Coordinates of C-alpha atoms in Angstrom, one line a residue:
M1 CA 96.7 62.7 57.0
S2 CA 96.4 62.5 53.1
G3 CA 99.7 62.0 51.3
V4 CA 101.8 61.2 54.4
R5 CA 103.6 57.9 54.3
P6 CA 102.4 55.2 56.3
V7 CA 104.8 53.5 59.2
C8 CA 105.6 50.1 59.6
V9 CA 107.5 49.3 63.0
I10 CA 109.7 46.5 63.3
G11 CA 110.3 45.7 67.2
L12 CA 107.8 46.8 69.5
G13 CA 109.6 47.4 72.7
L14 CA 110.1 50.5 74.9
I15 CA 111.0 52.6 71.7
G16 CA 109.3 50.8 69.1
G17 CA 106.3 50.4 71.0
S18 CA 106.2 54.4 71.6
V19 CA 106.9 55.1 67.7
L20 CA 103.8 53.0 67.0
R21 CA 101.7 54.8 69.5
A22 CA 103.1 58.2 68.5
A23 CA 102.9 57.7 64.7
S24 CA 99.2 56.4 65.1
A25 CA 98.2 59.1 67.7
A26 CA 99.8 61.8 64.9
G27 CA 97.1 60.4 62.5
R28 CA 99.5 58.4 60.6
Q29 CA 98.3 54.8 59.5
A30 CA 100.6 52.5 61.4
W31 CA 101.4 48.8 62.2
G32 CA 104.0 46.9 63.6
A33 CA 105.6 43.4 64.0
T34 CA 107.9 41.8 66.9
A35 CA 109.3 38.5 67.3
S36 CA 108.0 38.9 71.1
T37 CA 104.7 37.2 71.6
V38 CA 104.4 39.2 74.9
D39 CA 104.7 42.6 73.5
A40 CA 102.6 41.6 70.3
D41 CA 99.9 40.4 72.4
A42 CA 100.1 43.6 74.5
A43 CA 100.1 45.9 71.6
T44 CA 97.0 43.9 69.9
V45 CA 95.1 44.4 73.4
D46 CA 95.8 47.8 73.3
G47 CA 94.0 48.3 69.8
Y48 CA 97.1 48.5 67.5
R49 CA 97.5 46.7 64.6
V50 CA 100.3 44.1 64.8
E51 CA 101.2 41.6 61.8
S52 CA 101.6 38.0 62.1
G53 CA 105.3 38.1 61.3
V54 CA 108.2 40.5 60.3
D55 CA 107.9 39.4 56.6
T56 CA 104.3 40.2 56.4
A57 CA 104.5 43.6 58.1
L58 CA 107.3 44.5 55.3
Q59 CA 105.3 43.1 52.5
L60 CA 102.4 45.7 53.5
A61 CA 105.2 48.2 53.8
R62 CA 106.4 47.7 50.3
E63 CA 102.6 47.7 49.0
R64 CA 101.9 50.9 50.9
D65 CA 105.2 52.7 50.2
A66 CA 105.6 52.9 54.3
I67 CA 108.4 54.2 56.1
V68 CA 110.3 51.1 58.0
V69 CA 111.3 51.7 61.3
V70 CA 114.0 49.3 62.7
A71 CA 113.6 49.3 66.7
V72 CA 115.4 46.1 67.4
P73 CA 118.7 45.5 69.7
L74 CA 121.7 45.6 67.5
P75 CA 122.4 41.9 67.6
A76 CA 119.0 41.4 65.9
L77 CA 120.0 44.1 63.3
D78 CA 121.1 41.9 60.4
Q79 CA 118.1 39.3 60.5
T80 CA 115.9 42.2 60.1
L81 CA 118.0 43.8 57.3
S82 CA 117.9 40.7 55.5
A83 CA 114.3 40.3 55.9
I84 CA 114.0 44.2 54.5
A85 CA 116.1 43.4 51.6
V86 CA 113.9 40.5 50.6
N87 CA 110.3 41.9 51.5
A88 CA 110.8 45.7 51.2
P89 CA 114.2 46.6 49.5
E90 CA 113.2 50.1 48.1
C91 CA 111.4 51.4 51.1
L92 CA 112.2 54.6 52.9
L93 CA 114.4 53.1 56.2
T94 CA 115.2 54.7 59.7
D95 CA 116.2 53.3 62.8
V96 CA 116.2 53.9 66.6
V97 CA 119.3 52.0 67.5
S98 CA 121.4 53.4 69.9
V99 CA 124.7 53.7 67.7
K100 CA 124.8 54.7 64.3
A101 CA 128.2 53.7 62.5
P102 CA 127.5 49.9 62.7
V103 CA 124.0 50.5 61.6
E104 CA 125.0 52.4 58.5
M105 CA 127.6 49.8 57.5
A106 CA 125.2 47.1 57.9
V107 CA 122.7 48.8 55.8
R108 CA 124.8 49.3 53.1
Q109 CA 126.0 45.7 53.3
S110 CA 122.5 43.8 53.8
A111 CA 119.7 46.4 52.3
P112 CA 121.6 48.9 49.9
R113 CA 118.9 49.5 47.7
T114 CA 116.8 51.3 50.6
R115 CA 117.1 55.0 51.3
H116 CA 118.5 54.9 55.0
I117 CA 118.3 57.9 57.5
G118 CA 119.7 56.9 60.6
G119 CA 117.9 57.6 63.8
H120 CA 118.2 57.6 67.7
P121 CA 115.6 59.3 70.0
M122 CA 117.4 60.4 73.2
A123 CA 114.4 59.1 75.3
G124 CA 113.5 56.0 77.5
T125 CA 113.3 54.6 80.8
S126 CA 115.1 51.7 82.8
A127 CA 111.8 49.4 81.9
S128 CA 111.5 47.8 78.6
G129 CA 108.9 46.3 76.6
W130 CA 105.7 47.4 75.1
I131 CA 103.9 48.0 78.5
A132 CA 106.8 50.5 79.4
G133 CA 106.0 52.6 76.3
S134 CA 103.6 55.7 75.8
A135 CA 102.7 58.0 72.8
G136 CA 104.2 60.7 74.7
L137 CA 107.8 59.4 75.5
F138 CA 109.5 61.5 73.0
K139 CA 107.8 64.8 74.0
D140 CA 110.2 67.5 73.4
A141 CA 113.3 64.8 73.5
S142 CA 116.3 65.3 71.2
W143 CA 116.2 62.9 68.4
V144 CA 119.6 62.4 66.4
L145 CA 118.9 62.0 62.5
T146 CA 122.1 61.1 60.7
V147 CA 123.5 63.7 58.0
E148 CA 126.3 62.2 55.5
D149 CA 127.8 63.2 52.3
E150 CA 125.3 60.9 50.3
T151 CA 122.3 61.4 52.5
D152 CA 119.1 62.0 50.2
L153 CA 117.8 65.4 51.6
D154 CA 114.2 64.3 50.4
A155 CA 114.2 61.1 52.3
W156 CA 115.8 62.9 55.3
R157 CA 112.9 65.5 55.2
E158 CA 110.2 62.6 55.1
V159 CA 111.7 61.0 58.1
A160 CA 112.2 64.5 59.9
Q161 CA 108.4 64.6 59.7
L162 CA 107.8 61.5 61.2
V163 CA 110.1 62.7 64.3
L164 CA 108.4 65.9 64.6
D165 CA 105.1 64.0 64.6
C166 CA 106.2 61.6 67.4
G167 CA 106.7 65.2 69.2
A168 CA 110.7 65.2 69.5
Q169 CA 113.1 67.8 68.3
I170 CA 115.8 66.9 65.8
V171 CA 119.2 67.0 66.2
P172 CA 121.3 66.4 63.0
A173 CA 124.8 64.8 63.5
T174 CA 127.1 62.2 61.2
A175 CA 127.0 58.7 62.6
A176 CA 130.5 59.1 64.1
A177 CA 129.9 62.2 65.9
H178 CA 126.6 60.8 67.2
D179 CA 128.6 57.7 68.5
D180 CA 131.3 59.6 70.0
A181 CA 128.7 62.0 71.8
V182 CA 126.4 59.1 73.0
A183 CA 129.5 57.2 74.5
R184 CA 129.9 59.9 76.9
I185 CA 126.4 60.9 78.0
S186 CA 124.7 57.3 77.7
H187 CA 127.0 54.3 77.3
L188 CA 129.6 55.7 79.9
P189 CA 126.7 56.2 82.3
H190 CA 125.2 53.0 82.0
L191 CA 128.7 51.4 82.6
M192 CA 129.4 53.5 85.6
A193 CA 126.0 52.9 87.1
A194 CA 126.9 49.3 87.0
V195 CA 130.1 50.0 88.7
L196 CA 128.5 52.1 91.4
A197 CA 125.8 49.6 92.0
A198 CA 128.3 47.1 92.5
V199 CA 130.5 48.8 94.8
G200 CA 127.5 49.9 97.1
A201 CA 126.5 46.2 97.4
D202 CA 130.1 45.2 98.4
G203 CA 129.5 47.4 101.4
G204 CA 126.8 44.7 102.6
M205 CA 123.5 45.1 104.1
L206 CA 124.2 48.0 106.0
S207 CA 125.2 50.1 103.0
L208 CA 122.2 49.1 101.0
A209 CA 119.8 49.8 104.4
L210 CA 121.5 53.5 104.2
A211 CA 121.3 53.9 100.4
A212 CA 119.3 57.0 99.4
G213 CA 119.0 59.7 96.7
S214 CA 122.3 59.9 95.5
Y215 CA 122.7 56.2 95.1
T216 CA 119.5 55.6 93.6
D217 CA 120.0 58.3 91.2
G218 CA 123.3 57.2 90.2
T219 CA 122.5 53.6 89.7
R220 CA 118.9 54.0 88.1
V221 CA 119.8 53.1 84.7
A222 CA 121.4 49.7 86.0
G223 CA 118.0 48.5 86.2
T224 CA 118.1 48.2 82.5
R225 CA 118.1 44.6 81.1
P226 CA 121.5 43.5 81.2
E227 CA 121.4 42.2 77.6
L228 CA 120.3 45.7 76.3
V229 CA 122.9 47.6 77.9
R230 CA 125.4 45.1 76.5
A231 CA 124.1 45.6 73.1
M232 CA 124.5 49.0 72.9
C233 CA 127.6 49.4 74.6
E234 CA 129.6 46.7 73.3
G235 CA 128.4 47.8 69.9
N236 CA 129.9 51.1 70.5
R237 CA 133.3 49.7 71.6
G238 CA 135.8 52.3 70.2
P239 CA 134.0 55.4 71.3
L240 CA 133.1 54.1 74.6
L241 CA 137.0 52.9 75.1
D242 CA 137.7 56.5 74.7
A243 CA 135.4 57.7 77.4
V244 CA 136.1 55.1 79.7
D245 CA 139.9 56.3 79.4
D246 CA 138.7 59.9 80.0
A247 CA 136.8 58.6 83.2
L248 CA 139.7 56.5 84.5
G249 CA 142.2 59.6 84.1
R250 CA 139.8 61.6 85.9
L251 CA 139.4 59.1 88.8
G252 CA 143.1 58.4 88.9
A253 CA 143.7 62.1 89.3
A254 CA 141.1 62.3 92.0
R255 CA 142.6 59.6 93.8
G256 CA 146.0 60.9 93.7
A257 CA 144.8 64.3 95.0
L258 CA 142.7 62.6 97.7
A259 CA 145.7 60.6 98.8
S260 CA 148.3 63.1 98.7
T261 CA 146.6 66.7 99.5
G262 CA 143.3 65.1 100.8
S263 CA 141.6 67.4 98.6
L264 CA 138.8 66.5 96.1
G265 CA 138.4 70.4 95.1
A266 CA 139.3 70.0 91.2
T267 CA 137.4 66.8 90.5
V268 CA 134.3 68.3 92.5
E269 CA 134.3 71.7 91.0
A270 CA 135.0 70.4 87.5
G271 CA 131.7 68.3 87.6
H272 CA 129.8 71.2 89.3
R273 CA 130.9 73.4 86.6
A274 CA 130.0 70.7 84.1
W275 CA 126.3 70.1 85.6
Q276 CA 125.8 73.9 85.6
D277 CA 126.6 74.0 81.8
H278 CA 124.2 71.3 81.1
T279 CA 121.5 72.9 83.2
E280 CA 121.9 76.4 81.6
Y281 CA 121.7 74.7 78.2
R282 CA 118.5 73.1 79.1
N283 CA 117.1 76.2 80.2
S284 CA 118.3 78.7 77.5
R285 CA 116.5 80.4 74.8
R286 CA 118.4 79.2 71.8
S287 CA 117.8 81.6 68.6
Q288 CA 115.4 80.7 65.8
D289 CA 116.4 80.4 62.2
R290 CA 115.4 78.9 58.9
I291 CA 117.5 76.3 57.1
D292 CA 116.9 76.0 53.4
L293 CA 117.0 72.0 52.6
S294 CA 117.2 72.6 48.8
S295 CA 120.3 74.8 49.2
P296 CA 123.7 73.3 48.0
D297 CA 125.3 73.6 51.7
A298 CA 122.0 72.5 53.6
R299 CA 124.0 69.3 54.9
E300 CA 126.9 71.6 56.2
T301 CA 124.2 73.8 57.6
L302 CA 122.5 70.9 59.3
L303 CA 125.4 69.6 60.8
G304 CA 126.9 72.9 62.0
L305 CA 123.5 73.3 64.1
G306 CA 123.8 69.9 65.4
Q307 CA 127.5 70.7 66.4
R308 CA 126.3 74.1 68.4
G309 CA 123.7 72.1 70.1
G310 CA 120.9 73.5 68.3
R311 CA 117.6 71.7 67.3
I312 CA 115.1 71.6 64.5
V313 CA 111.6 72.1 66.0
G314 CA 109.5 72.2 62.4
L315 CA 109.4 71.7 58.9
D316 CA 108.1 74.5 56.4
G317 CA 108.2 73.3 52.7
D318 CA 112.0 73.3 51.8
F319 CA 112.8 75.1 55.2
A320 CA 113.9 73.3 58.4
L321 CA 112.6 75.7 61.7
T322 CA 115.5 75.8 64.2
G323 CA 114.9 76.7 67.9

C-alpha cells in the first residue's frame, strides 16, 4: 500500500493484538511492542513483528512517520505517553482505550506535540491477551473516533482510513458524549454482570446447578479480568455514577411496584421496548450520504451523524461515505 502510513501498536492484548493483525492483513506495514512477555512471544510465534521494547518500537515509528496506536489499559497510559513524548513526539497518535475524556486530557499534558484522534472500537470478548484476538474482530463493528473543536480533520481522515482498513465502521462523537454513552451500554453492563453473578452465587450450589441461558447471558462479561473492568469503569467514574443512579432508580421503582401491587409490568415492558428499539436499529437500512470533510461545518456534520446513530463506511478523497 504505497503512500499509506505504517502502524505501530503499543500493547498487544485482545484489542491491540487485533489491530496489529488487521492492519497487517490490510497490507499496512505494522509492528508492535508490549510489556507482556507472554503476548510478545505469542505474537512473534504467529509471525508478527514485535520490537524488543516500547522505546524501540516508538523510535521506529518516528523514523517511518507511523500512526501510533495506544492499546494499553488506562492505568498504564501515563507511562506510555511519556515514552511517546520522548521517542515519537510528533507522530500521529490514536488510542483504543475505553474512556476518552481522561485520555484527551492526558495526551494534552504528556504528549502535546502529537496530533491525537481518540478512538474506541466497540468489539471484544470476555477473554484477554494476544491469543484472544483476531484480524476479523472489528468486522462491521462500531468504532468511535472523537471530533472536537480543535480536531485536525486531515489527521482524523488518516486514522479513519486505518479504522476502515481494520473492517470497522466509524461513529463520530465528542469525548464527553462517548463517555456518557459507554457508561450506559458498556460499563454499567459490566457492573451489573458482576452483581448478577454474585447474587446468583449467593443462592448456593442449587442455584448454580440450575443456572442456564438467562444467567450465563447476563453474566458473560463478568468473566473479564477484574483489573481490566476496574480500569475502564473507575476511569469513567462520573458518567458511570449517573448511569448507576438511573439503574438504581429503575430497580427501586420495580421493587416498589412488586411490593405494593405485585406487578413488574412497567419495568419489563419498558425493557422489552428498549430491546426492540435496539434490534430495529441493528436491522435498519440507514440512509447513505457524503460528508465533505473540507467543508467549514464538517465537524458539526460529523457529530450530527454520530448523534443520529449514523456510521461512516468509506472514504473517497475529501468525502466520508455514510451508511
